[in-house]
Tab-separated table of C-alpha atoms in Angstrom:
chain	number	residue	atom	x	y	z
A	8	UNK	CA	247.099	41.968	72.859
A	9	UNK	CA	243.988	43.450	71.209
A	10	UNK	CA	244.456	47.282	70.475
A	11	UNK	CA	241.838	49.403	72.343
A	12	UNK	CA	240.784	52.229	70.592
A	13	UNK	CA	237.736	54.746	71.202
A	14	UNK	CA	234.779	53.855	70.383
A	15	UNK	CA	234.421	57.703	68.558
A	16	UNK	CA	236.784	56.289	65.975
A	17	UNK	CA	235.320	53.846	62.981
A	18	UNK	CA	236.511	53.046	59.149
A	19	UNK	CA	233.931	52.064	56.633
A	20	UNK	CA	235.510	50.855	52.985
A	21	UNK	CA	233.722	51.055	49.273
A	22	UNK	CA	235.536	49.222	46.634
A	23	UNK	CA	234.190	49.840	42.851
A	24	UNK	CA	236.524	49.641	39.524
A	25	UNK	CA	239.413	51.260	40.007
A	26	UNK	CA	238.432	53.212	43.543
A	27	UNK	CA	238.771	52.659	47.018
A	28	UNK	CA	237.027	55.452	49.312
A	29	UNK	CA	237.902	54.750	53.085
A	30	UNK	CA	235.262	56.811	55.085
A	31	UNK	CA	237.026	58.338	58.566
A	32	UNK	CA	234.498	58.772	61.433
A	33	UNK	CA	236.016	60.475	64.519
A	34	UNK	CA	239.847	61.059	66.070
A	35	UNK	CA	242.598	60.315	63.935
A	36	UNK	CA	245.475	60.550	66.443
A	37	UNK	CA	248.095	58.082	68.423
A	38	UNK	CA	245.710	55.620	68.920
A	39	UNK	CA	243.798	55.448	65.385
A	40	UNK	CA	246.290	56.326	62.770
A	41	UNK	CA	247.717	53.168	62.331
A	42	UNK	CA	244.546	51.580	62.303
A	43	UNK	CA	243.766	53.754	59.084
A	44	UNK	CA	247.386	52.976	57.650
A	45	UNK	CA	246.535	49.836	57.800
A	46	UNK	CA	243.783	49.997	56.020
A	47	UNK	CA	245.086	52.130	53.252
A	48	UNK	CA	248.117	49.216	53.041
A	49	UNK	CA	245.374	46.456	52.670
A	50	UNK	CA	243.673	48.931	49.554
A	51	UNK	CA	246.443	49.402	48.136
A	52	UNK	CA	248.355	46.093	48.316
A	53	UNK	CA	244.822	44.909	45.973
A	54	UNK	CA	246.332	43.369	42.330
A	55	UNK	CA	245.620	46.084	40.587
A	56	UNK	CA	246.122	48.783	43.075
A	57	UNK	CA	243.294	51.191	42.848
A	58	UNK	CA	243.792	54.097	40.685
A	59	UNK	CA	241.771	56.665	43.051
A	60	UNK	CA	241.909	56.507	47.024
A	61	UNK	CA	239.083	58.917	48.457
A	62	UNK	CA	239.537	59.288	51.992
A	63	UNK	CA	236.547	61.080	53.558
A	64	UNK	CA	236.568	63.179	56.853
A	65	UNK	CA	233.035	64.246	56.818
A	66	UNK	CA	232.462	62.864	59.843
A	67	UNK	CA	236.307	63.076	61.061
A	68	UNK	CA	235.976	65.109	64.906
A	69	UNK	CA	240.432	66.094	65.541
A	70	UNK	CA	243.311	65.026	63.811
A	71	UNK	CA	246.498	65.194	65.734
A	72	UNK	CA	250.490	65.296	64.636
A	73	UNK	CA	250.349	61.569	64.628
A	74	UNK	CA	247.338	62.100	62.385
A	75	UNK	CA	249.074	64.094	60.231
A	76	UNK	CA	252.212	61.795	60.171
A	77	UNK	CA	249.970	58.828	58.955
A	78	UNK	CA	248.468	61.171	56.075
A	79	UNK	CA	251.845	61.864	54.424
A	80	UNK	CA	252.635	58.280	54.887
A	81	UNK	CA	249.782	57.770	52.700
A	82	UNK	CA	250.209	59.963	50.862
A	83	UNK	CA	254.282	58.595	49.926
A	84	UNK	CA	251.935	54.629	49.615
A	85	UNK	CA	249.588	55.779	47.195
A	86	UNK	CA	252.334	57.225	45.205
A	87	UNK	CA	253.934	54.051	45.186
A	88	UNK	CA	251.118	52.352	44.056
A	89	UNK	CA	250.546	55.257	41.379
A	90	UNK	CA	246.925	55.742	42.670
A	91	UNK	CA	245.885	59.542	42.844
A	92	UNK	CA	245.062	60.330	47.070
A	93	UNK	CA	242.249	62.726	47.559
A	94	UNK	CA	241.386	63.981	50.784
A	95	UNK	CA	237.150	64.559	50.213
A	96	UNK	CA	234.872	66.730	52.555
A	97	UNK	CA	237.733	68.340	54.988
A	98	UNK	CA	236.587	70.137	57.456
A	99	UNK	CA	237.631	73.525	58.418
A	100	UNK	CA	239.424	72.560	61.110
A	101	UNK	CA	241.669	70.048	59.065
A	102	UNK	CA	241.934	72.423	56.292
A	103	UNK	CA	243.497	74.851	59.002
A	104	UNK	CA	245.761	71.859	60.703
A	105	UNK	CA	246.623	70.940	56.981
A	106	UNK	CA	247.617	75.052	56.220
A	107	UNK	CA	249.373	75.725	59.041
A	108	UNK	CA	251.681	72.880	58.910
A	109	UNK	CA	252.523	73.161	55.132
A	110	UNK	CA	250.907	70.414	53.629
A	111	UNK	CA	247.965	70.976	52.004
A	112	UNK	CA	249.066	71.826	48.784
A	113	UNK	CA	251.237	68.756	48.883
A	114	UNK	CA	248.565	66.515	50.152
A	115	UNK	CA	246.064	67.499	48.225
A	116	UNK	CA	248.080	68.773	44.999
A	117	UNK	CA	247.560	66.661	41.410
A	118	UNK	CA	250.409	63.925	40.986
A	119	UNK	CA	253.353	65.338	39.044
A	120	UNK	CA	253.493	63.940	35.857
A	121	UNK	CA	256.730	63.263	34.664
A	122	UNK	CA	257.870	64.517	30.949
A	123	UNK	CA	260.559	62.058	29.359
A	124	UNK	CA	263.228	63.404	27.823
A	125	UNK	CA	263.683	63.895	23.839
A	126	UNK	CA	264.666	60.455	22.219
A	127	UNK	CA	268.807	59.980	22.516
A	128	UNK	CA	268.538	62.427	24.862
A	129	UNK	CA	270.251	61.310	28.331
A	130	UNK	CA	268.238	61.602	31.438
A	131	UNK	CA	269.328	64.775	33.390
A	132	UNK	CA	269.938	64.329	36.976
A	133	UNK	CA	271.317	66.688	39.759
A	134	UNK	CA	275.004	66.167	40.253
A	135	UNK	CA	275.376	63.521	37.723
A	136	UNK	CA	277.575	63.860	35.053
């Protein structure tokens, strides 16, 4: 069965060294999130993975939960990979969606980078011993 989706919603990919910009046109809800996952999983699953993935919403029209849902999906993939996610050119709308739900400093936040430990020293985790 071919997935129907509206014809308001289109994906446009740009490779160069090291980047992969996927450019969002339209909804991204139930019906065209995982079309975008996918597309993210086919960037990313590239030997090397890219280091940057720009995903652009200038032209993105609503995003819904299920939007939102497939955004810190790729969000967790990217970091996987180890490739930096930026969201580029959000509109005000998704910068509200994003706000209100709690996840735009997460989303949009530098990767952590981790600090080792001194040398000798053991790692310190949470409830180990």
């Amino acid at each position: 069965m071919t997935p129907m989706h509206r014809p308001s919603f289109a994906l446009a990919a740009e490779t160069g060294p090291g980047t992969a910009r996927l450019r969002v046109t339209g909804d991204l809800d139930y019906e065209t999130t995982e079309e975008l996952v996918g597309a993210v999983r086919l960037h990313l699953g590239g030997r090397p993975a890219p280091d940057d993935l720009h995903l652009d919403f200038a032209a993105l029209s609503t995003c819904d939960s299920t939007g939102l849902s497939g955004l810190l999906l790729i969000h967790r993939l990217a970091g996987v990979h180890g490739t930096r996610l930026h969201l580029d050119n959000r509109p005000s709308f998704l910068e509200r969606f994003l706000e209100i739900t709690g996840t735009l400093e997460y989303l949009t936040a530098p990767p952590e980078q981790e600090t080792p430990g001194q040398p000798g020293e053991p790692e310190q985790r949470p409830g180990a011993l």
